[in-house]
Amino acid sequence: EGEGEEGVEAVGADEAGGGGGEGEEDSFGAGQEAGAVGGKGAAADALSSRPAPLEIERSFGLTESALATLLDEEEAMAATDAEIERALAAKNDLEASVYAARADLSDALAPFASEAERAPLESALCETEEWIYDEGEDAPREAYEAKADALSQLMAVPRGRAALRAERMADADRLRALADEARKAVARARPPGARGSAAASEALEALAAARGRVEAAAEEAAEAAAEAGG
């Protein structure tokens, strides 16, 4: 009997122990679920509490005064570059003017400048050209423009004579055309051998005289043009 009671107690103890294991498993599972839920909540809290993205300013941390200084310096450099470009353009214009003036003196303007006048002009052209490639290599714009103005004044005399001759030649051509029209009008009004009234004859004579004056003016304009070219 004693042994039987001990066996019954052992079985009861085992069953009690088994029941305790299942309880432990239930407790562990519940703990895992609670941990998972708690972890999701912590992650959500972390996301919701994340700071907003930082706004990067273009000033890169510079103060307003420092940024204004940099902008002023940039504008000053841009202005300097623009002035350099203008100076280079003025230099190129002056160089082209020297070449054009030298070519004109030996060709188109040759009749309008005497030997005495041509010598100082050619000397001035040589001096200007040497200055461009020496002292004026990096001169300011105003220096190039001053040289160009001086050169233009030196060339004004022969160029003015050439323009005057062209104008007078144009006048002579117009007067010759008028004289030719007057001559044709006289021929139409008084055919060869025709006789008319005294009034008609006087009108024709006046027209012929006007034609003569026009022809004389044309000759004078032609002579003036020749003198301007000499």
PDB file of C-alpha atoms in Angstrom:
ATOM      1  CA  GLU A   1       0.000   0.000   0.000  1.00  0.00           C
ATOM      2  CA  GLY A   2       2.751   2.412   0.810  1.00  0.00           C
ATOM      3  CA  GLU A   3       4.335   1.901  -2.562  1.00  0.00           C
ATOM      4  CA  GLY A   4       0.981   2.494  -4.307  1.00  0.00           C
ATOM      5  CA  GLU A   5       0.462   5.792  -2.569  1.00  0.00           C
ATOM      6  CA  GLU A   6       3.944   6.933  -3.487  1.00  0.00           C
ATOM      7  CA  GLY A   7       3.248   6.120  -7.203  1.00  0.00           C
ATOM      8  CA  VAL A   8       0.019   8.043  -7.150  1.00  0.00           C
ATOM      9  CA  GLU A   9       1.784  11.067  -5.657  1.00  0.00           C
ATOM     10  CA  ALA A  10       4.526  10.884  -8.303  1.00  0.00           C
ATOM     11  CA  VAL A  11       1.981  10.819 -11.165  1.00  0.00           C
ATOM     12  CA  GLY A  12       0.161  13.756  -9.652  1.00  0.00           C
ATOM     13  CA  ALA A  13       3.395  15.616  -9.348  1.00  0.00           C
ATOM     14  CA  ASP A  14       4.213  14.901 -13.001  1.00  0.00           C
ATOM     15  CA  GLU A  15       0.811  16.084 -14.138  1.00  0.00           C
ATOM     16  CA  ALA A  16       1.188  19.185 -12.053  1.00  0.00           C
ATOM     17  CA  GLY A  17       4.619  19.730 -13.572  1.00  0.00           C
ATOM     18  CA  GLY A  18       3.191  19.256 -17.085  1.00  0.00           C
ATOM     19  CA  GLY A  19       0.484  21.776 -16.424  1.00  0.00           C
ATOM     20  CA  GLY A  20       3.125  24.202 -15.258  1.00  0.00           C
ATOM     21  CA  GLY A  21       5.066  23.783 -18.570  1.00  0.00           C
ATOM     22  CA  GLU A  22       2.034  24.624 -20.627  1.00  0.00           C
ATOM     23  CA  GLY A  23       1.532  27.729 -18.514  1.00  0.00           C
ATOM     24  CA  GLU A  24       5.091  28.761 -19.102  1.00  0.00           C
ATOM     25  CA  GLU A  25       4.655  28.322 -22.859  1.00  0.00           C
ATOM     26  CA  ASP A  26       1.502  30.421 -22.783  1.00  0.00           C
ATOM     27  CA  SER A  27       3.268  33.095 -20.823  1.00  0.00           C
ATOM     28  CA  PHE A  28       6.231  33.105 -23.268  1.00  0.00           C
ATOM     29  CA  GLY A  29       3.926  33.417 -26.275  1.00  0.00           C
ATOM     30  CA  ALA A  30       2.014  36.228 -24.710  1.00  0.00           C
ATOM     31  CA  GLY A  31       5.286  37.949 -23.938  1.00  0.00           C
ATOM     32  CA  GLN A  32       6.420  37.668 -27.556  1.00  0.00           C
ATOM     33  CA  GLU A  33       3.145  39.102 -28.842  1.00  0.00           C
ATOM     34  CA  ALA A  34       3.322  41.933 -26.350  1.00  0.00           C
ATOM     35  CA  GLY A  35       6.937  42.590 -27.348  1.00  0.00           C
ATOM     36  CA  ALA A  36       5.995  42.674 -31.044  1.00  0.00           C
ATOM     37  CA  VAL A  37       3.159  45.060 -30.413  1.00  0.00           C
ATOM     38  CA  GLY A  38       5.386  47.183 -28.238  1.00  0.00           C
ATOM     39  CA  GLY A  39       8.115  47.197 -30.916  1.00  0.00           C
ATOM     40  CA  LYS A  40       5.693  48.408 -33.600  1.00  0.00           C
ATOM     41  CA  GLY A  41       4.516  51.139 -31.315  1.00  0.00           C
ATOM     42  CA  ALA A  42       8.074  52.263 -30.599  1.00  0.00           C
ATOM     43  CA  ALA A  43       8.902  52.324 -34.320  1.00  0.00           C
ATOM     44  CA  ALA A  44       5.800  54.359 -35.038  1.00  0.00           C
ATOM     45  CA  ASP A  45       6.721  56.757 -32.264  1.00  0.00           C
ATOM     46  CA  ALA A  46      10.243  57.058 -33.661  1.00  0.00           C
ATOM     47  CA  LEU A  47       8.914  57.860 -37.166  1.00  0.00           C
ATOM     48  CA  SER A  48       6.435  60.381 -35.886  1.00  0.00           C
ATOM     49  CA  SER A  49       9.068  62.092 -33.756  1.00  0.00           C
ATOM     50  CA  ARG A  50      11.683  62.323 -36.605  1.00  0.00           C
ATOM     51  CA  PRO A  51      12.724  65.971 -37.162  1.00  0.00           C
ATOM     52  CA  ALA A  52      11.631  67.743 -40.381  1.00  0.00           C
ATOM     53  CA  PRO A  53      14.177  67.896 -43.262  1.00  0.00           C
ATOM     54  CA  LEU A  54      16.632  70.724 -42.967  1.00  0.00           C
ATOM     55  CA  GLU A  55      16.320  73.616 -45.475  1.00  0.00           C
ATOM     56  CA  ILE A  56      19.723  74.363 -47.011  1.00  0.00           C
ATOM     57  CA  GLU A  57      20.196  78.065 -47.606  1.00  0.00           C
ATOM     58  CA  ARG A  58      22.015  79.244 -50.718  1.00  0.00           C
ATOM     59  CA  SER A  59      24.125  81.556 -48.679  1.00  0.00           C
ATOM     60  CA  PHE A  60      25.992  78.514 -47.352  1.00  0.00           C
ATOM     61  CA  GLY A  61      26.071  79.999 -43.910  1.00  0.00           C
ATOM     62  CA  LEU A  62      27.298  83.453 -45.041  1.00  0.00           C
ATOM     63  CA  THR A  63      25.980  86.517 -43.373  1.00  0.00           C
ATOM     64  CA  GLU A  64      23.968  89.007 -45.386  1.00  0.00           C
ATOM     65  CA  SER A  65      26.827  91.487 -45.415  1.00  0.00           C
ATOM     66  CA  ALA A  66      29.325  88.863 -46.588  1.00  0.00           C
ATOM     67  CA  LEU A  67      26.945  87.697 -49.308  1.00  0.00           C
ATOM     68  CA  ALA A  68      26.378  91.293 -50.434  1.00  0.00           C
ATOM     69  CA  THR A  69      30.138  91.795 -50.610  1.00  0.00           C
ATOM     70  CA  LEU A  70      30.555  88.730 -52.812  1.00  0.00           C
ATOM     71  CA  LEU A  71      27.760  89.900 -55.129  1.00  0.00           C
ATOM     72  CA  ASP A  72      29.358  93.333 -55.422  1.00  0.00           C
ATOM     73  CA  GLU A  73      32.699  91.754 -56.275  1.00  0.00           C
ATOM     74  CA  GLU A  74      31.050  89.564 -58.902  1.00  0.00           C
ATOM     75  CA  GLU A  75      29.362  92.579 -60.494  1.00  0.00           C
ATOM     76  CA  ALA A  76      32.653  94.469 -60.464  1.00  0.00           C
ATOM     77  CA  MET A  77      34.416  91.579 -62.219  1.00  0.00           C
ATOM     78  CA  ALA A  78      31.648  91.406 -64.832  1.00  0.00           C
ATOM     79  CA  ALA A  79      31.962  95.135 -65.461  1.00  0.00           C
ATOM     80  CA  THR A  80      35.729  94.792 -65.804  1.00  0.00           C
ATOM     81  CA  ASP A  81      35.341  91.958 -68.320  1.00  0.00           C
ATOM     82  CA  ALA A  82      32.865  94.036 -70.339  1.00  0.00           C
ATOM     83  CA  GLU A  83      35.241  97.011 -70.402  1.00  0.00           C
ATOM     84  CA  ILE A  84      38.070  94.749 -71.564  1.00  0.00           C
ATOM     85  CA  GLU A  85      35.877  93.559 -74.429  1.00  0.00           C
ATOM     86  CA  ARG A  86      35.052  97.142 -75.411  1.00  0.00           C
ATOM     87  CA  ALA A  87      38.734  98.091 -75.296  1.00  0.00           C
ATOM     88  CA  LEU A  88      39.617  95.149 -77.535  1.00  0.00           C
ATOM     89  CA  ALA A  89      36.920  96.171 -80.018  1.00  0.00           C
ATOM     90  CA  ALA A  90      38.239  99.759 -80.054  1.00  0.00           C
ATOM     91  CA  LYS A  91      41.759  98.458 -80.637  1.00  0.00           C
ATOM     92  CA  ASN A  92      40.598  96.346 -83.590  1.00  0.00           C
ATOM     93  CA  ASP A  93      38.703  99.317 -85.041  1.00  0.00           C
ATOM     94  CA  LEU A  94      41.788 101.526 -84.796  1.00  0.00           C
ATOM     95  CA  GLU A  95      43.932  98.894 -86.461  1.00  0.00           C
ATOM     96  CA  ALA A  96      41.411  98.530 -89.306  1.00  0.00           C
ATOM     97  CA  SER A  97      41.286 102.322 -89.706  1.00  0.00           C
ATOM     98  CA  VAL A  98      45.077 102.472 -90.144  1.00  0.00           C
ATOM     99  CA  TYR A  99      45.013  99.803 -92.863  1.00  0.00           C
ATOM    100  CA  ALA A 100      42.060 101.441 -94.655  1.00  0.00           C
ATOM    101  CA  ALA A 101      43.619 104.919 -94.577  1.00  0.00           C
ATOM    102  CA  ARG A 102      46.915 103.629 -95.949  1.00  0.00           C
ATOM    103  CA  ALA A 103      45.112 101.834 -98.783  1.00  0.00           C
ATOM    104  CA  ASP A 104      43.042 104.935 -99.611  1.00  0.00           C
ATOM    105  CA  LEU A 105      46.091 107.189 -99.771  1.00  0.00           C
ATOM    106  CA  SER A 106      47.697 104.918-102.324  1.00  0.00           C
ATOM    107  CA  ASP A 107      44.538 104.448-104.387  1.00  0.00           C
ATOM    108  CA  ALA A 108      41.204 106.265-104.114  1.00  0.00           C
ATOM    109  CA  LEU A 109      42.494 109.338-102.276  1.00  0.00           C
ATOM    110  CA  ALA A 110      45.780 109.625-104.140  1.00  0.00           C
ATOM    111  CA  PRO A 111      44.483 112.457-106.425  1.00  0.00           C
ATOM    112  CA  PHE A 112      43.257 114.431-103.425  1.00  0.00           C
ATOM    113  CA  ALA A 113      46.480 114.721-101.426  1.00  0.00           C
ATOM    114  CA  SER A 114      49.676 116.338-102.613  1.00  0.00           C
ATOM    115  CA  GLU A 115      53.091 114.887-101.914  1.00  0.00           C
ATOM    116  CA  ALA A 116      53.607 117.442 -99.168  1.00  0.00           C
ATOM    117  CA  GLU A 117      50.325 116.449 -97.559  1.00  0.00           C
ATOM    118  CA  ARG A 118      50.795 112.719 -98.014  1.00  0.00           C
ATOM    119  CA  ALA A 119      54.129 112.518 -96.165  1.00  0.00           C
ATOM    120  CA  PRO A 120      52.841 113.563 -92.712  1.00  0.00           C
ATOM    121  CA  LEU A 121      49.749 111.406 -93.185  1.00  0.00           C
ATOM    122  CA  GLU A 122      51.802 108.301 -93.889  1.00  0.00           C
ATOM    123  CA  SER A 123      54.100 109.120 -90.977  1.00  0.00           C
ATOM    124  CA  ALA A 124      51.133 109.423 -88.631  1.00  0.00           C
ATOM    125  CA  LEU A 125      49.816 106.078 -89.836  1.00  0.00           C
ATOM    126  CA  CYS A 126      53.147 104.390 -89.135  1.00  0.00           C
ATOM    127  CA  GLU A 127      53.384 105.922 -85.670  1.00  0.00           C
ATOM    128  CA  THR A 128      49.845 104.836 -84.811  1.00  0.00           C
ATOM    129  CA  GLU A 129      50.500 101.292 -86.006  1.00  0.00           C
ATOM    130  CA  GLU A 130      53.701 101.039 -83.950  1.00  0.00           C
ATOM    131  CA  TRP A 131      51.881 102.371 -80.890  1.00  0.00           C
ATOM    132  CA  ILE A 132      49.157  99.712 -81.242  1.00  0.00           C
ATOM    133  CA  TYR A 133      51.690  96.871 -81.078  1.00  0.00           C
ATOM    134  CA  ASP A 134      53.917  98.453 -78.425  1.00  0.00           C
ATOM    135  CA  GLU A 135      52.682 100.905 -75.810  1.00  0.00           C
ATOM    136  CA  GLY A 136      49.055 100.455 -76.798  1.00  0.00           C
ATOM    137  CA  GLU A 137      49.010  96.675 -76.584  1.00  0.00           C
ATOM    138  CA  ASP A 138      46.907  96.778 -73.395  1.00  0.00           C
ATOM    139  CA  ALA A 139      45.773 100.396 -73.413  1.00  0.00           C
ATOM    140  CA  PRO A 140      42.352 101.486 -72.130  1.00  0.00           C
ATOM    141  CA  ARG A 141      39.464 101.970 -74.521  1.00  0.00           C
ATOM    142  CA  GLU A 142      39.679 105.770 -74.315  1.00  0.00           C
ATOM    143  CA  ALA A 143      43.254 105.706 -75.636  1.00  0.00           C
ATOM    144  CA  TYR A 144      42.269 103.749 -78.748  1.00  0.00           C
ATOM    145  CA  GLU A 145      39.317 106.037 -79.377  1.00  0.00           C
ATOM    146  CA  ALA A 146      41.500 109.153 -79.030  1.00  0.00           C
ATOM    147  CA  LYS A 147      43.977 107.766 -81.578  1.00  0.00           C
ATOM    148  CA  ALA A 148      41.130 106.958 -83.956  1.00  0.00           C
ATOM    149  CA  ASP A 149      39.721 110.491 -83.664  1.00  0.00           C
ATOM    150  CA  ALA A 150      43.130 112.017 -84.382  1.00  0.00           C
ATOM    151  CA  LEU A 151      43.563 109.791 -87.416  1.00  0.00           C
ATOM    152  CA  SER A 152      40.114 110.710 -88.691  1.00  0.00           C
ATOM    153  CA  GLN A 153      40.939 114.414 -88.446  1.00  0.00           C
ATOM    154  CA  LEU A 154      44.158 113.921 -90.424  1.00  0.00           C
ATOM    155  CA  MET A 155      42.302 112.091 -93.187  1.00  0.00           C
ATOM    156  CA  ALA A 156      39.452 114.615 -93.251  1.00  0.00           C
ATOM    157  CA  VAL A 157      41.132 116.887 -95.842  1.00  0.00           C
ATOM    158  CA  PRO A 158      41.635 114.351 -98.667  1.00  0.00           C
ATOM    159  CA  ARG A 159      38.355 112.646 -97.925  1.00  0.00           C
ATOM    160  CA  GLY A 160      36.538 115.971 -97.966  1.00  0.00           C
ATOM    161  CA  ARG A 161      38.037 116.787-101.363  1.00  0.00           C
ATOM    162  CA  ALA A 162      36.942 113.420-102.707  1.00  0.00           C
ATOM    163  CA  ALA A 163      33.401 113.952-101.444  1.00  0.00           C
ATOM    164  CA  LEU A 164      33.285 117.439-102.974  1.00  0.00           C
ATOM    165  CA  ARG A 165      34.400 116.160-106.343  1.00  0.00           C
ATOM    166  CA  ALA A 166      31.774 113.410-106.276  1.00  0.00           C
ATOM    167  CA  GLU A 167      29.093 115.975-105.431  1.00  0.00           C
ATOM    168  CA  ARG A 168      30.127 118.352-108.227  1.00  0.00           C
ATOM    169  CA  MET A 169      30.337 115.549-110.733  1.00  0.00           C
ATOM    170  CA  ALA A 170      26.794 114.568-109.822  1.00  0.00           C
ATOM    171  CA  ASP A 171      25.716 118.206-110.321  1.00  0.00           C
ATOM    172  CA  ALA A 172      27.406 118.293-113.721  1.00  0.00           C
ATOM    173  CA  ASP A 173      25.638 115.108-114.772  1.00  0.00           C
ATOM    174  CA  ARG A 174      22.256 116.517-113.767  1.00  0.00           C
ATOM    175  CA  LEU A 175      22.907 119.805-115.623  1.00  0.00           C
ATOM    176  CA  ARG A 176      23.986 117.968-118.754  1.00  0.00           C
ATOM    177  CA  ALA A 177      20.772 115.984-118.642  1.00  0.00           C
ATOM    178  CA  LEU A 178      18.742 119.219-118.355  1.00  0.00           C
ATOM    179  CA  ALA A 179      20.637 120.802-121.244  1.00  0.00           C
ATOM    180  CA  ASP A 180      19.962 117.776-123.397  1.00  0.00           C
ATOM    181  CA  GLU A 181      16.235 117.944-122.629  1.00  0.00           C
ATOM    182  CA  ALA A 182      16.211 121.681-123.468  1.00  0.00           C
ATOM    183  CA  ARG A 183      17.940 121.058-126.783  1.00  0.00           C
ATOM    184  CA  LYS A 184      15.372 118.419-127.698  1.00  0.00           C
ATOM    185  CA  ALA A 185      12.516 120.774-126.713  1.00  0.00           C
ATOM    186  CA  VAL A 186      13.871 123.524-129.002  1.00  0.00           C
ATOM    187  CA  ALA A 187      14.199 121.077-131.874  1.00  0.00           C
ATOM    188  CA  ARG A 188      10.607 119.906-131.445  1.00  0.00           C
ATOM    189  CA  ALA A 189       9.214 123.462-131.176  1.00  0.00           C
ATOM    190  CA  ARG A 190      11.022 124.815-134.264  1.00  0.00           C
ATOM    191  CA  PRO A 191      11.563 122.238-136.987  1.00  0.00           C
ATOM    192  CA  PRO A 192      14.193 123.097-139.605  1.00  0.00           C
ATOM    193  CA  GLY A 193      12.825 125.599-142.200  1.00  0.00           C
ATOM    194  CA  ALA A 194       9.671 126.329-140.176  1.00  0.00           C
ATOM    195  CA  ARG A 195       8.509 129.920-139.661  1.00  0.00           C
ATOM    196  CA  GLY A 196       6.397 131.152-136.759  1.00  0.00           C
ATOM    197  CA  SER A 197       5.172 134.285-135.064  1.00  0.00           C
ATOM    198  CA  ALA A 198       7.454 136.799-133.402  1.00  0.00           C
ATOM    199  CA  ALA A 199       6.235 135.716-129.949  1.00  0.00           C
ATOM    200  CA  ALA A 200       6.995 132.097-130.697  1.00  0.00           C
ATOM    201  CA  SER A 201      10.420 133.037-131.975  1.00  0.00           C
ATOM    202  CA  GLU A 202      11.177 134.980-128.824  1.00  0.00           C
ATOM    203  CA  ALA A 203      10.064 132.047-126.651  1.00  0.00           C
ATOM    204  CA  LEU A 204      12.326 129.714-128.577  1.00  0.00           C
ATOM    205  CA  GLU A 205      15.223 132.111-128.253  1.00  0.00           C
ATOM    206  CA  ALA A 206      14.654 132.315-124.493  1.00  0.00           C
ATOM    207  CA  LEU A 207      14.572 128.530-124.286  1.00  0.00           C
ATOM    208  CA  ALA A 208      17.768 128.276-126.284  1.00  0.00           C
ATOM    209  CA  ALA A 209      19.424 130.832-124.001  1.00  0.00           C
ATOM    210  CA  ALA A 210      18.330 128.847-120.953  1.00  0.00           C
ATOM    211  CA  ARG A 211      19.772 125.758-122.542  1.00  0.00           C
ATOM    212  CA  GLY A 212      23.050 127.576-123.045  1.00  0.00           C
ATOM    213  CA  ARG A 213      23.167 128.649-119.393  1.00  0.00           C
ATOM    214  CA  VAL A 214      22.512 125.107-118.255  1.00  0.00           C
ATOM    215  CA  GLU A 215      25.275 123.801-120.480  1.00  0.00           C
ATOM    216  CA  ALA A 216      27.652 126.440-119.143  1.00  0.00           C
ATOM    217  CA  ALA A 217      26.773 125.506-115.571  1.00  0.00           C
ATOM    218  CA  ALA A 218      27.441 121.875-116.410  1.00  0.00           C
ATOM    219  CA  GLU A 219      30.867 122.749-117.723  1.00  0.00           C
ATOM    220  CA  GLU A 220      31.656 124.805-114.645  1.00  0.00           C
ATOM    221  CA  ALA A 221      30.639 121.919-112.386  1.00  0.00           C
ATOM    222  CA  ALA A 222      32.818 119.567-114.376  1.00  0.00           C
ATOM    223  CA  GLU A 223      35.792 121.929-114.092  1.00  0.00           C
ATOM    224  CA  ALA A 224      35.228 122.322-110.341  1.00  0.00           C
ATOM    225  CA  ALA A 225      35.164 118.562-109.992  1.00  0.00           C
ATOM    226  CA  ALA A 226      38.430 118.304-111.904  1.00  0.00           C
ATOM    227  CA  GLU A 227      40.042 120.948-109.682  1.00  0.00           C
ATOM    228  CA  ALA A 228      38.838 119.120-106.566  1.00  0.00           C
ATOM    229  CA  GLY A 229      40.456 115.968-107.879  1.00  0.00           C
ATOM    230  CA  GLY A 230      43.719 117.715-108.711  1.00  0.00           C
TER     231      GLY A 230
END
